Coordinates of C-alpha atoms in Angstrom, one line a residue:
Chain A
X1 CA -101.6 -81.9 103.5
X2 CA -104.1 -79.2 104.0
X3 CA -104.7 -80.2 107.6
X4 CA -101.1 -80.4 108.1
X5 CA -100.4 -77.0 106.8
X6 CA -103.3 -75.7 108.7
X7 CA -101.8 -77.2 111.8
X8 CA -98.5 -75.6 111.1
X9 CA -99.7 -72.3 110.0
X10 CA -101.7 -71.2 113.1
X11 CA -98.7 -71.6 115.2
X12 CA -96.6 -70.0 112.5
X13 CA -98.9 -67.1 112.4
X14 CA -99.2 -66.8 116.1
X15 CA -95.5 -67.0 116.7
X16 CA -94.5 -64.6 114.0
X17 CA -97.1 -62.2 114.9
X18 CA -96.2 -62.2 118.5
X19 CA -92.8 -61.5 117.4
X20 CA -93.6 -58.8 115.0
X21 CA -96.5 -57.4 116.9
X22 CA -97.4 -54.0 115.8
X23 CA -100.4 -51.8 116.4
X24 CA -103.3 -54.1 116.0
X25 CA -101.6 -57.3 116.9
X26 CA -100.4 -55.8 120.1
X27 CA -103.8 -54.5 120.5
X28 CA -105.0 -58.0 120.1
X29 CA -102.8 -59.2 122.8
X30 CA -103.5 -56.2 124.9
X31 CA -107.1 -56.5 124.4
X32 CA -106.9 -60.0 125.7
X33 CA -104.4 -59.1 128.3
X34 CA -106.6 -56.4 129.6
X35 CA -109.3 -58.9 130.1
X36 CA -107.2 -61.4 131.8
X37 CA -104.3 -61.6 134.2
X38 CA -100.9 -62.1 132.6
X39 CA -100.9 -65.8 133.5
X40 CA -104.3 -66.4 132.2
X41 CA -103.6 -64.5 129.1
X42 CA -100.9 -66.9 128.3
X43 CA -103.3 -69.7 129.1
X44 CA -105.7 -68.0 126.8
X45 CA -103.2 -68.1 124.1
X46 CA -102.9 -71.8 124.5
X47 CA -106.6 -71.9 124.8
X48 CA -107.0 -70.1 121.5
X49 CA -104.8 -72.7 119.9
X50 CA -107.0 -75.3 121.4
X51 CA -109.9 -73.5 120.1
X52 CA -108.9 -74.6 116.7
X53 CA -109.9 -78.1 117.8
X54 CA -113.1 -76.9 119.1
X55 CA -113.9 -75.0 116.0
X56 CA -116.3 -77.5 114.6
X57 CA -118.5 -76.9 117.5
X58 CA -118.5 -73.1 117.1
X59 CA -121.1 -72.1 114.6
X60 CA -120.5 -69.2 112.5
X61 CA -122.2 -66.4 114.1
X62 CA -123.5 -64.8 111.0
X63 CA -123.7 -65.8 107.4
X64 CA -122.2 -63.5 105.0
X65 CA -121.9 -65.8 102.0
X66 CA -122.6 -63.7 99.1
X67 CA -121.5 -64.5 95.7
X68 CA -121.0 -60.9 94.7
X69 CA -119.3 -60.1 97.9
X70 CA -120.5 -56.6 97.6
X71 CA -123.9 -56.3 99.2
X72 CA -123.3 -57.8 102.6
X73 CA -124.7 -56.0 105.5
X74 CA -121.9 -55.1 107.8
X75 CA -124.3 -55.1 110.6
X76 CA -124.0 -58.7 110.4
X77 CA -120.4 -58.5 111.5
X78 CA -119.1 -58.8 108.1
X79 CA -115.4 -58.8 108.9
X80 CA -116.2 -61.0 111.8
X81 CA -118.3 -63.6 110.2
X82 CA -115.5 -65.1 108.4
X83 CA -113.5 -64.9 111.5
X84 CA -116.1 -67.0 113.1
X85 CA -115.4 -69.5 110.4
X86 CA -111.8 -69.2 111.2
X87 CA -111.5 -70.1 114.8
X88 CA -109.0 -72.7 114.0
X89 CA -106.5 -70.0 113.6
X90 CA -107.1 -67.1 115.9
X91 CA -104.0 -65.3 115.0
X92 CA -104.8 -65.8 111.4
X93 CA -108.4 -64.7 112.0
X94 CA -107.2 -61.6 113.6
X95 CA -104.9 -60.9 110.8
X96 CA -107.5 -61.9 108.4
X97 CA -109.6 -59.2 110.0
X98 CA -107.0 -56.7 109.4
X99 CA -106.4 -58.2 106.0
X100 CA -109.9 -57.8 105.0
X101 CA -110.1 -54.5 106.6
X102 CA -107.0 -53.3 105.1
X103 CA -107.9 -54.2 101.7
X104 CA -111.6 -54.3 101.3
X105 CA -111.0 -54.7 97.7
X106 CA -109.8 -58.1 98.3
X107 CA -112.6 -58.8 100.7
X108 CA -114.5 -60.3 97.9
X109 CA -111.9 -62.9 97.2
X110 CA -111.5 -63.5 100.8
X111 CA -115.1 -64.4 101.0
X112 CA -114.7 -66.2 97.8
X113 CA -112.2 -68.5 99.6
X114 CA -114.9 -69.8 101.7
X115 CA -116.9 -70.6 98.7
X116 CA -114.2 -72.3 96.9
X117 CA -113.3 -74.9 99.4
X118 CA -116.9 -75.5 99.7
X119 CA -117.8 -75.6 103.3
X120 CA -116.5 -75.8 106.7
X121 CA -113.4 -74.3 108.0
X122 CA -111.1 -73.3 105.2
X123 CA -107.5 -73.9 106.0
X124 CA -104.8 -71.7 105.2
X125 CA -103.7 -73.8 102.3
X126 CA -107.2 -73.7 100.9
X127 CA -107.0 -70.0 101.0
X128 CA -103.8 -70.0 99.2
X129 CA -105.2 -72.3 96.6
X130 CA -108.2 -70.3 96.2
X131 CA -106.1 -67.2 95.9
X132 CA -104.1 -68.8 93.3
X133 CA -107.2 -69.9 91.4
X134 CA -108.7 -66.5 91.7
X135 CA -105.5 -64.9 90.7
X136 CA -105.2 -66.9 87.6
X137 CA -108.3 -65.6 86.3
X138 CA -107.4 -62.0 86.7
X139 CA -106.1 -60.5 83.6
X140 CA -106.2 -56.8 84.0
X141 CA -104.8 -54.0 85.9
X142 CA -106.3 -50.7 86.5
X143 CA -103.8 -48.0 86.1
X144 CA -105.3 -45.7 88.8
X145 CA -105.2 -48.3 91.5
X146 CA -101.7 -48.8 92.5
X147 CA -102.0 -50.5 95.7
X148 CA -98.9 -51.9 97.2
X149 CA -100.4 -55.2 98.1
X150 CA -97.1 -56.6 98.8
X151 CA -98.3 -59.5 100.8
X152 CA -100.9 -60.6 98.4
X153 CA -98.5 -60.5 95.6
X154 CA -96.0 -62.4 97.6
X155 CA -98.6 -65.0 98.3
X156 CA -99.4 -65.2 94.7
X157 CA -95.8 -65.5 93.7
X158 CA -95.2 -68.2 96.2
X159 CA -98.2 -70.2 95.3
X160 CA -99.0 -69.5 91.7
X161 CA -95.5 -69.2 90.4
X162 CA -95.2 -69.6 86.7
X163 CA -99.0 -69.4 86.3
X164 CA -99.1 -65.9 87.5
X165 CA -96.1 -65.0 85.5
X166 CA -98.1 -65.6 82.5
X167 CA -100.8 -63.2 83.5
X168 CA -101.0 -60.0 81.7
X169 CA -100.7 -56.6 83.1
X170 CA -102.8 -54.7 80.8
X171 CA -104.2 -51.4 81.7
X172 CA -107.7 -52.2 80.8
X173 CA -110.2 -53.2 83.3
X174 CA -112.2 -56.2 82.4
X175 CA -113.8 -58.0 85.2
X176 CA -113.9 -61.7 84.8
X177 CA -116.7 -63.7 86.3
X178 CA -114.6 -64.9 89.1
X179 CA -114.0 -61.4 90.1
X180 CA -117.7 -61.1 90.8
X181 CA -116.8 -62.3 94.2
X182 CA -114.4 -59.5 94.7
X183 CA -115.3 -56.2 95.9
X184 CA -112.7 -54.4 93.9
X185 CA -111.2 -56.1 91.0
X186 CA -108.5 -53.5 90.5
X187 CA -107.0 -54.5 93.8
X188 CA -106.7 -58.0 92.6
X189 CA -105.3 -56.8 89.4
X190 CA -103.0 -54.8 91.4
X191 CA -101.9 -57.9 93.3
X192 CA -101.6 -59.7 90.1
X193 CA -99.7 -57.0 88.5
X194 CA -97.4 -56.9 91.4
X195 CA -97.0 -60.6 91.2
X196 CA -96.2 -60.6 87.6
X197 CA -92.5 -61.0 87.0
X198 CA -92.8 -59.5 83.6
X199 CA -94.5 -56.2 83.9
X200 CA -94.8 -55.5 80.3
X201 CA -96.3 -52.1 81.0
X202 CA -95.4 -49.1 83.1
X203 CA -92.0 -49.3 84.7
X204 CA -93.3 -47.0 87.4
X205 CA -95.8 -49.6 88.3
X206 CA -93.2 -52.2 88.4
X207 CA -91.1 -50.0 90.5
X208 CA -94.1 -49.5 92.8
X209 CA -94.3 -53.2 93.2
X210 CA -90.6 -53.3 93.7
X211 CA -91.1 -50.7 96.3
X212 CA -93.6 -52.7 98.1
X213 CA -91.3 -55.7 97.8
X214 CA -88.6 -53.4 99.1
X215 CA -90.6 -52.4 102.0
X216 CA -91.7 -55.9 102.7
X217 CA -88.2 -57.3 102.4
X218 CA -86.7 -54.6 104.5
X219 CA -84.2 -53.6 101.9
X220 CA -85.4 -50.1 102.1
X221 CA -82.0 -48.7 102.6
X222 CA -81.3 -49.0 98.9
X223 CA -82.8 -47.1 96.1
X224 CA -83.9 -49.6 93.7
X225 CA -83.3 -49.2 90.1
X226 CA -86.4 -49.4 88.1
X227 CA -86.3 -52.3 85.9
X228 CA -87.5 -55.8 85.3
X229 CA -84.3 -57.4 86.5
X230 CA -85.0 -56.5 90.0
X231 CA -88.3 -58.2 90.1
X232 CA -87.0 -61.6 89.5
X233 CA -84.7 -61.6 92.5
X234 CA -87.6 -60.4 94.5
X235 CA -89.6 -63.4 93.3
X236 CA -86.9 -65.7 94.4
X237 CA -86.7 -63.9 97.6
X238 CA -90.3 -64.2 98.1
X239 CA -90.4 -67.8 97.2
X240 CA -87.8 -68.4 99.8
X241 CA -89.8 -66.5 102.4
X242 CA -93.0 -68.2 101.7
X243 CA -94.2 -68.9 105.2
X244 CA -93.2 -65.4 106.2
X245 CA -95.0 -64.2 103.1
X246 CA -98.2 -65.7 104.2
X247 CA -97.8 -64.1 107.5
X248 CA -96.7 -60.8 106.0
X249 CA -99.6 -60.8 103.7
X250 CA -101.9 -60.7 106.6
X251 CA -99.8 -58.3 108.4
X252 CA -99.0 -55.8 105.8
X253 CA -101.9 -55.8 103.6
X254 CA -102.5 -52.2 102.6
X255 CA -105.2 -50.9 100.6
X256 CA -103.6 -47.6 99.8
X257 CA -104.5 -45.8 96.8
X258 CA -102.0 -43.7 95.0
X259 CA -102.5 -41.4 92.1
X260 CA -101.5 -43.0 88.9
X261 CA -98.8 -40.5 88.3
X262 CA -95.7 -41.6 90.1
X263 CA -92.6 -40.4 88.4
X264 CA -89.3 -42.1 88.9
X265 CA -88.3 -39.9 91.7
X266 CA -91.4 -41.0 93.6
X267 CA -90.2 -44.5 93.5
X268 CA -86.8 -43.7 94.7
X269 CA -88.1 -41.7 97.5
X270 CA -90.4 -44.4 98.5
X271 CA -87.7 -46.9 98.6
X272 CA -85.8 -44.8 101.0
X273 CA -88.8 -44.6 103.3
X274 CA -89.6 -48.2 103.0
X275 CA -87.8 -49.0 106.2
X276 CA -89.9 -46.6 108.1
X277 CA -93.1 -48.1 107.0
X278 CA -92.2 -51.7 107.3
X279 CA -95.1 -53.7 108.8
X280 CA -96.8 -50.6 109.9
X281 CA -100.5 -50.0 110.0
X282 CA -102.6 -49.0 107.1
X283 CA -103.0 -45.4 108.1
X284 CA -99.4 -45.0 108.8
X285 CA -98.7 -46.2 105.4
X286 CA -101.1 -43.7 104.2
X287 CA -99.2 -41.1 106.1
X288 CA -96.1 -42.1 104.3
X289 CA -97.9 -42.1 101.0
X290 CA -99.1 -38.6 101.8
X291 CA -95.6 -37.5 102.6
X292 CA -94.2 -39.0 99.5
X293 CA -96.9 -37.5 97.4
X294 CA -96.0 -34.1 98.8
X295 CA -92.5 -34.7 97.7
X296 CA -93.7 -35.9 94.3
X297 CA -95.9 -33.0 93.8
X298 CA -93.3 -30.6 95.0
X299 CA -91.1 -32.1 92.4
X300 CA -93.7 -31.8 89.7
X301 CA -95.3 -28.5 90.4
X302 CA -93.1 -25.6 89.7
X303 CA -95.3 -22.7 89.0
X304 CA -95.7 -20.3 91.9
X305 CA -98.8 -18.7 90.6
X306 CA -100.5 -22.1 90.8
X307 CA -99.1 -22.9 94.1
X308 CA -102.2 -22.3 96.1
X309 CA -104.4 -24.2 93.7
X310 CA -101.8 -27.0 93.6
X311 CA -101.8 -27.2 97.4
X312 CA -105.6 -27.3 97.3
X313 CA -105.5 -30.0 94.7
X314 CA -103.1 -31.9 96.8
X315 CA -105.3 -31.7 99.8
X316 CA -108.3 -32.8 97.7
X317 CA -106.4 -35.7 96.3
X318 CA -105.3 -36.7 99.7
X319 CA -108.7 -36.5 101.1
X320 CA -110.2 -38.4 98.3
X321 CA -107.5 -41.0 98.9
X322 CA -108.4 -41.3 102.5
X323 CA -112.1 -41.6 101.5
X324 CA -111.2 -44.4 99.2
X325 CA -109.3 -46.1 102.0
X326 CA -112.2 -45.8 104.3
X327 CA -114.5 -47.0 101.6
X328 CA -112.4 -50.1 101.5
X329 CA -112.5 -50.6 105.2
X330 CA -116.2 -50.2 105.6
X331 CA -117.9 -53.2 104.0
X332 CA -120.6 -52.4 101.6
X333 CA -119.3 -49.0 100.7
X334 CA -118.0 -49.8 97.3
X335 CA -121.2 -49.0 95.6
X336 CA -121.9 -45.9 97.5
X337 CA -121.1 -42.8 95.6
X338 CA -121.0 -39.4 97.1
X339 CA -119.1 -38.2 100.1
X340 CA -122.0 -37.5 102.3
X341 CA -123.5 -41.0 102.0
X342 CA -120.2 -42.6 102.4
X343 CA -119.4 -40.6 105.5
X344 CA -122.8 -41.7 106.8
X345 CA -121.9 -45.2 106.2
X346 CA -118.5 -44.8 107.9
X347 CA -120.1 -43.1 110.9
X348 CA -122.7 -45.9 111.2
X349 CA -120.0 -48.5 110.9
X350 CA -117.8 -46.9 113.6
X351 CA -120.8 -46.6 115.9
X352 CA -121.7 -50.2 115.3
X353 CA -118.2 -51.3 116.0
X354 CA -118.2 -49.3 119.2
X355 CA -121.5 -50.8 120.3
X356 CA -120.2 -54.3 119.5
X357 CA -117.2 -53.7 121.6
X358 CA -119.3 -52.5 124.5
X359 CA -121.7 -55.3 124.2
X360 CA -119.0 -57.9 124.0
X361 CA -117.3 -56.4 127.0
X362 CA -120.5 -56.6 129.0
X363 CA -121.0 -60.1 127.9
X364 CA -117.5 -61.1 128.8
X365 CA -117.9 -59.4 132.1
X366 CA -121.1 -61.2 132.9
X367 CA -120.3 -64.6 131.5
X368 CA -117.0 -64.8 133.2
X369 CA -116.6 -62.5 136.1
X370 CA -113.5 -64.3 137.2
X371 CA -111.6 -62.4 134.6
X372 CA -109.6 -59.8 136.3
X373 CA -109.8 -56.4 134.9
X374 CA -107.2 -53.7 134.9
X375 CA -104.7 -54.0 137.7
X376 CA -106.6 -56.5 139.7
X377 CA -104.2 -59.0 138.2
X378 CA -101.6 -57.5 140.3
X379 CA -103.3 -58.6 143.4
X380 CA -101.5 -61.0 145.6
X381 CA -104.1 -62.3 147.9
X382 CA -102.1 -63.7 150.7
X383 CA -99.6 -61.0 151.2
X384 CA -101.8 -58.4 152.9
X385 CA -104.2 -60.6 154.7
X386 CA -102.7 -63.5 156.6
X387 CA -104.5 -66.3 158.2
X388 CA -107.8 -65.0 159.2
X389 CA -109.3 -66.3 162.4
X390 CA -112.5 -68.2 162.0
X391 CA -114.8 -65.6 163.2
X392 CA -117.5 -63.6 161.6
X393 CA -116.1 -60.4 163.0
X394 CA -112.7 -60.2 161.5
X395 CA -113.6 -60.7 157.8
X396 CA -116.3 -58.2 158.3
X397 CA -113.7 -55.8 159.8
X398 CA -111.4 -56.5 157.0
X399 CA -114.2 -55.8 154.6
X400 CA -115.0 -52.6 156.2
X401 CA -111.4 -51.6 156.4
X402 CA -111.1 -52.6 152.8
X403 CA -113.7 -50.1 151.9
X404 CA -111.6 -47.5 153.6
X405 CA -108.3 -48.4 152.2
X406 CA -108.2 -48.6 148.5
X407 CA -104.9 -50.5 147.8
X408 CA -105.5 -53.1 150.4
X409 CA -109.1 -53.7 149.6
X410 CA -108.5 -55.8 146.6
X411 CA -105.9 -57.9 148.3
X412 CA -108.0 -58.4 151.3
X413 CA -111.1 -59.2 149.5
X414 CA -109.1 -61.4 147.2
X415 CA -107.6 -63.2 150.1
X416 CA -111.0 -63.5 151.7
X417 CA -112.3 -65.1 148.5
X418 CA -109.5 -67.5 148.0
X419 CA -109.1 -68.6 151.5
X420 CA -111.3 -71.4 152.5
X421 CA -111.4 -70.3 156.1
X422 CA -112.4 -66.9 154.9
X423 CA -115.2 -68.4 153.0
X424 CA -116.6 -69.7 156.2
X425 CA -116.2 -66.4 157.7
X426 CA -117.8 -64.6 154.9
X427 CA -120.4 -67.2 155.0
X428 CA -121.2 -66.3 158.5
X429 CA -121.2 -62.8 157.5
X430 CA -123.6 -63.6 154.8
X431 CA -125.9 -65.4 157.1
X432 CA -128.1 -62.4 157.2
X433 CA -128.7 -62.7 153.5
X434 CA -129.7 -66.2 153.8
X435 CA -127.1 -67.6 151.5
X436 CA -125.9 -70.2 153.7
X437 CA -124.7 -73.0 151.6
X438 CA -121.6 -74.6 153.0
X439 CA -121.9 -77.4 150.7
X440 CA -121.4 -75.0 147.9
X441 CA -118.1 -74.1 149.4
X442 CA -116.1 -76.7 147.6
X443 CA -118.0 -76.4 144.4
X444 CA -117.8 -72.7 144.4
X445 CA -114.2 -72.3 145.3
X446 CA -113.8 -71.1 141.8
X447 CA -116.5 -68.7 142.4
X448 CA -114.3 -67.0 145.0
X449 CA -112.4 -65.5 142.2
X450 CA -115.6 -64.2 140.9
X451 CA -116.5 -62.8 144.3
X452 CA -113.1 -61.3 144.8
X453 CA -113.1 -59.6 141.4
X454 CA -116.5 -58.4 141.9
X455 CA -115.7 -57.2 145.3
X456 CA -112.7 -55.5 144.0
X457 CA -114.6 -53.6 141.5
X458 CA -116.7 -51.6 143.7
X459 CA -115.0 -51.3 147.0
X460 CA -115.5 -47.6 147.1
X461 CA -119.2 -47.7 147.2
X462 CA -121.5 -48.6 149.9
X463 CA -122.0 -51.9 148.3
X464 CA -121.8 -54.2 151.1
X465 CA -125.2 -55.6 150.3
X466 CA -124.3 -55.9 146.7
X467 CA -121.1 -57.5 147.6
X468 CA -122.9 -60.1 149.7
X469 CA -125.3 -60.5 146.9
X470 CA -122.5 -61.0 144.5
X471 CA -120.8 -63.5 146.7
X472 CA -124.0 -65.3 147.4
X473 CA -125.0 -65.4 143.8
X474 CA -121.7 -66.7 142.9
X475 CA -122.2 -69.5 145.2
X476 CA -124.9 -70.6 143.0
X477 CA -124.2 -71.5 139.4
X478 CA -121.9 -69.3 137.6
X479 CA -124.2 -69.1 134.7
X480 CA -127.2 -68.4 136.6
X481 CA -129.3 -65.4 135.8
X482 CA -128.7 -64.0 139.2
X483 CA -125.1 -64.1 138.5
X484 CA -125.9 -62.1 135.4
X485 CA -127.5 -59.5 137.4
X486 CA -124.8 -59.6 139.9
X487 CA -122.4 -59.4 137.1
X488 CA -123.9 -56.5 135.3
X489 CA -123.7 -54.3 138.3
X490 CA -120.0 -54.8 138.9
X491 CA -119.4 -54.3 135.2
X492 CA -121.5 -51.2 135.3
X493 CA -119.9 -50.0 138.5
X494 CA -116.5 -50.8 137.1
X495 CA -117.2 -48.7 134.1
X496 CA -118.5 -45.9 136.1
X497 CA -115.6 -45.9 138.5
X498 CA -112.8 -46.6 136.1
Chain B
X1 CA -113.5 -50.3 129.9
X2 CA -111.1 -53.2 129.6
X3 CA -111.8 -53.2 125.9
X4 CA -111.0 -49.6 125.7
X5 CA -107.8 -50.2 127.6
X6 CA -106.9 -52.7 125.0
X7 CA -107.6 -50.2 122.3
X8 CA -105.7 -47.5 124.0
X9 CA -102.4 -49.2 123.5
X10 CA -101.4 -48.1 120.1
X11 CA -99.4 -45.1 119.2
X12 CA -102.0 -43.4 117.1
X13 CA -103.5 -40.1 117.8
X14 CA -106.9 -41.5 118.6
X15 CA -105.4 -44.0 120.9
X16 CA -103.5 -41.4 122.8
X17 CA -106.7 -39.4 123.0
X18 CA -108.4 -42.5 124.3
X19 CA -105.8 -43.0 126.9
X20 CA -106.2 -39.4 128.0
X21 CA -109.9 -39.9 128.3
X22 CA -109.5 -43.1 130.3
X23 CA -107.0 -41.4 132.6
X24 CA -109.4 -38.5 133.2
X25 CA -112.2 -40.9 134.0
X26 CA -110.0 -42.8 136.3
X27 CA -109.1 -39.7 138.1
X28 CA -112.7 -38.8 138.5
X29 CA -112.5 -35.5 136.6
X30 CA -115.4 -35.1 134.3
X31 CA -113.6 -32.8 132.0
X32 CA -114.0 -33.8 128.4
X33 CA -113.0 -30.7 126.8
X34 CA -110.8 -31.8 124.1
X35 CA -108.9 -29.3 122.1
X36 CA -111.4 -27.9 119.7
X37 CA -109.2 -25.2 118.5
X38 CA -108.8 -26.7 115.1
X39 CA -112.4 -27.2 114.4
X40 CA -112.8 -23.8 113.0
X41 CA -109.8 -24.6 110.8
X42 CA -111.5 -27.7 109.6
X43 CA -114.6 -25.9 108.7
X44 CA -112.8 -23.3 106.7
X45 CA -110.9 -25.9 104.8
X46 CA -113.9 -28.0 104.3
X47 CA -115.5 -26.4 101.3
X48 CA -112.5 -26.4 99.1
X49 CA -111.1 -29.7 100.1
X50 CA -113.8 -32.1 99.7
X51 CA -114.3 -32.0 96.1
X52 CA -114.4 -29.9 93.1
X53 CA -118.0 -30.4 92.3
X54 CA -119.3 -30.0 95.8
X55 CA -122.0 -27.3 95.9
X56 CA -122.9 -25.5 99.0
X57 CA -125.5 -27.9 100.4
X58 CA -123.3 -30.9 99.9
X59 CA -120.4 -29.2 101.5
X60 CA -122.6 -28.4 104.5
X61 CA -123.8 -31.9 104.7
X62 CA -120.4 -33.4 104.4
X63 CA -119.1 -31.0 107.0
X64 CA -121.8 -32.1 109.4
X65 CA -120.9 -35.7 108.9
X66 CA -117.2 -34.9 109.4
X67 CA -118.2 -33.3 112.7
X68 CA -120.1 -36.4 113.7
X69 CA -117.1 -38.5 112.8
X70 CA -114.9 -36.2 114.8
X71 CA -117.1 -36.8 117.8
X72 CA -117.0 -40.6 117.3
X73 CA -113.3 -41.0 116.8
X74 CA -111.5 -40.3 120.1
X75 CA -109.4 -37.2 119.7
X76 CA -111.0 -36.4 116.5
X77 CA -112.0 -32.9 117.3
X78 CA -108.4 -31.8 117.0
X79 CA -107.8 -33.2 113.7
X80 CA -108.1 -31.9 110.3
X81 CA -110.1 -33.7 107.7
X82 CA -107.4 -35.8 106.1
X83 CA -105.8 -36.7 109.4
X84 CA -109.2 -37.5 110.7
X85 CA -109.8 -39.9 107.9
X86 CA -106.5 -41.6 108.6
X87 CA -107.3 -41.9 112.2
X88 CA -110.7 -43.2 111.4
X89 CA -109.2 -45.9 109.2
X90 CA -106.9 -47.0 111.9
X91 CA -109.6 -46.7 114.5
X92 CA -111.9 -48.9 112.5
X93 CA -109.2 -51.5 112.1
X94 CA -108.5 -51.4 115.8
X95 CA -112.2 -51.8 116.6
X96 CA -112.5 -54.7 114.2
X97 CA -109.6 -56.4 115.8
X98 CA -111.0 -55.7 119.2
X99 CA -114.4 -57.1 118.3
X100 CA -112.9 -60.2 116.8
X101 CA -110.7 -60.7 119.8
X102 CA -113.5 -60.3 122.2
X103 CA -115.7 -62.5 120.2
X104 CA -113.1 -65.2 120.1
X105 CA -112.6 -64.9 123.7
X106 CA -116.3 -65.1 124.4
X107 CA -116.6 -68.2 122.3
X108 CA -113.6 -69.8 123.9
X109 CA -115.0 -69.1 127.4
X110 CA -118.4 -70.4 126.4
X111 CA -116.8 -73.6 125.2
X112 CA -114.8 -74.0 128.3
X113 CA -117.8 -73.4 130.4
X114 CA -119.8 -75.9 128.6
X115 CA -117.0 -78.4 128.8
X116 CA -116.8 -77.8 132.5
X117 CA -120.4 -78.7 132.6

């Protein structure tokens, strides 16, 4: 059943996410799309689904197993490590990244999921089960952490059902042993609290959960009454939307912190704004939080003499909220106290992420130079350059002219690359370089795409030699070291130019 | 570059700043003068905003780090502290997604290449 659900859920996640793509999901697609031509991006999507079958062969790139879940070096690609273990479900992995990034508090349990199933590739159902198991052991709620973990709670409600309903929502903060895996137990308690259909404590908290349910369920037009009665319909609603809930959990996981002082009006206002924040990113949710807090505090604070100090306090609270958010995002920051150190960590983390992106883009450019970048995908090779006569002169001329004329260059070069006749021509042209390997013609027909893309990258420079080198090197194996060198220069050139 | 193009798609402030930067690079202009008019504003707010118990040294330290973060996050120079933190959070998420996407892509391509032999 696990395998079956895991087979279903990747497609479920992918489909639903492509439908509801927002910010990062669209970034995911655009990140891929920017690497590949539109056609190949669709193929990539299919390939990613296929990757699920190849996942056994893909070793996890870093090990992050840590029972505490707190002291994992993020240099080791913390958020990515478990993604590597999740290649079966790329969409899920991506959302898991956001999930774990959104709510670093729940990162612990996320890592705990890998421990609970034991080994290998945890399926979605395994995660759900582990969530349930971990959720059952949580028995506390921290009053100050009211995180609208709507999706987590939905997941819990869907999966744990009556078991969760029995959980308490006390305001104390005991941390069970199982929560040792979790970075922030309060978040789990928040989930659990949100999941509980019988919030025996604060009605505002219940209303908060209702609000998160509201936002999640897109019923934000109404202002929900605060009360226990509304929670049960939500439960049923969530149960009915289980598959969506799993998806929404990953989509909408928010690690927002709110001050523990929401009066009733806060809840009402929030319900109104729920529609605006539906499925939005973390920080946008923070924006809304901020806006609502302003309203709340405007409602609360009435003394003019204290106005400036109140405003200051508001700013400080907001800033501390943001700091907490960032603390959750950056792995390993939960233990850090003090703004300066934490800001250091954040800065280092951002730098490392940027370096990773750069490194991976270089790697992708070298490993697979046939990926078209930018608008090279728009090339239509045969339109500009028709049948080229089999002479060494004309492709050379076209090459030269291509250097002169930017728009046509890529097409011409592309056509040169893709046309077999052109290959011979360019072969003649390349005679001077000594890369005469007509036998490699058939074998390297795929390499023409490489050549064309590489050619297209730096038409503006006096790179004829490099172009020839690139073509010649592509005629060898794609993965050769020469190709690497040939690949780095186009990538570097591309970066410089673009 | 392509990775940055992928990152530049969202509607966040940092993403728009990144798009502007990419556009400038593409057009060949080397101007990187972002609007720094609010930096002074940030500094003036910094002392009182970051915490009640922050003494002078800490405030200066924190402010230096905020500056560094402003330089890191595209478009950060224009933002105040709290907005900066918001944008940083979103930027971090986007970077994480980007890295995971590229990593997956690299793995996939490696697999395909190996299968191709």
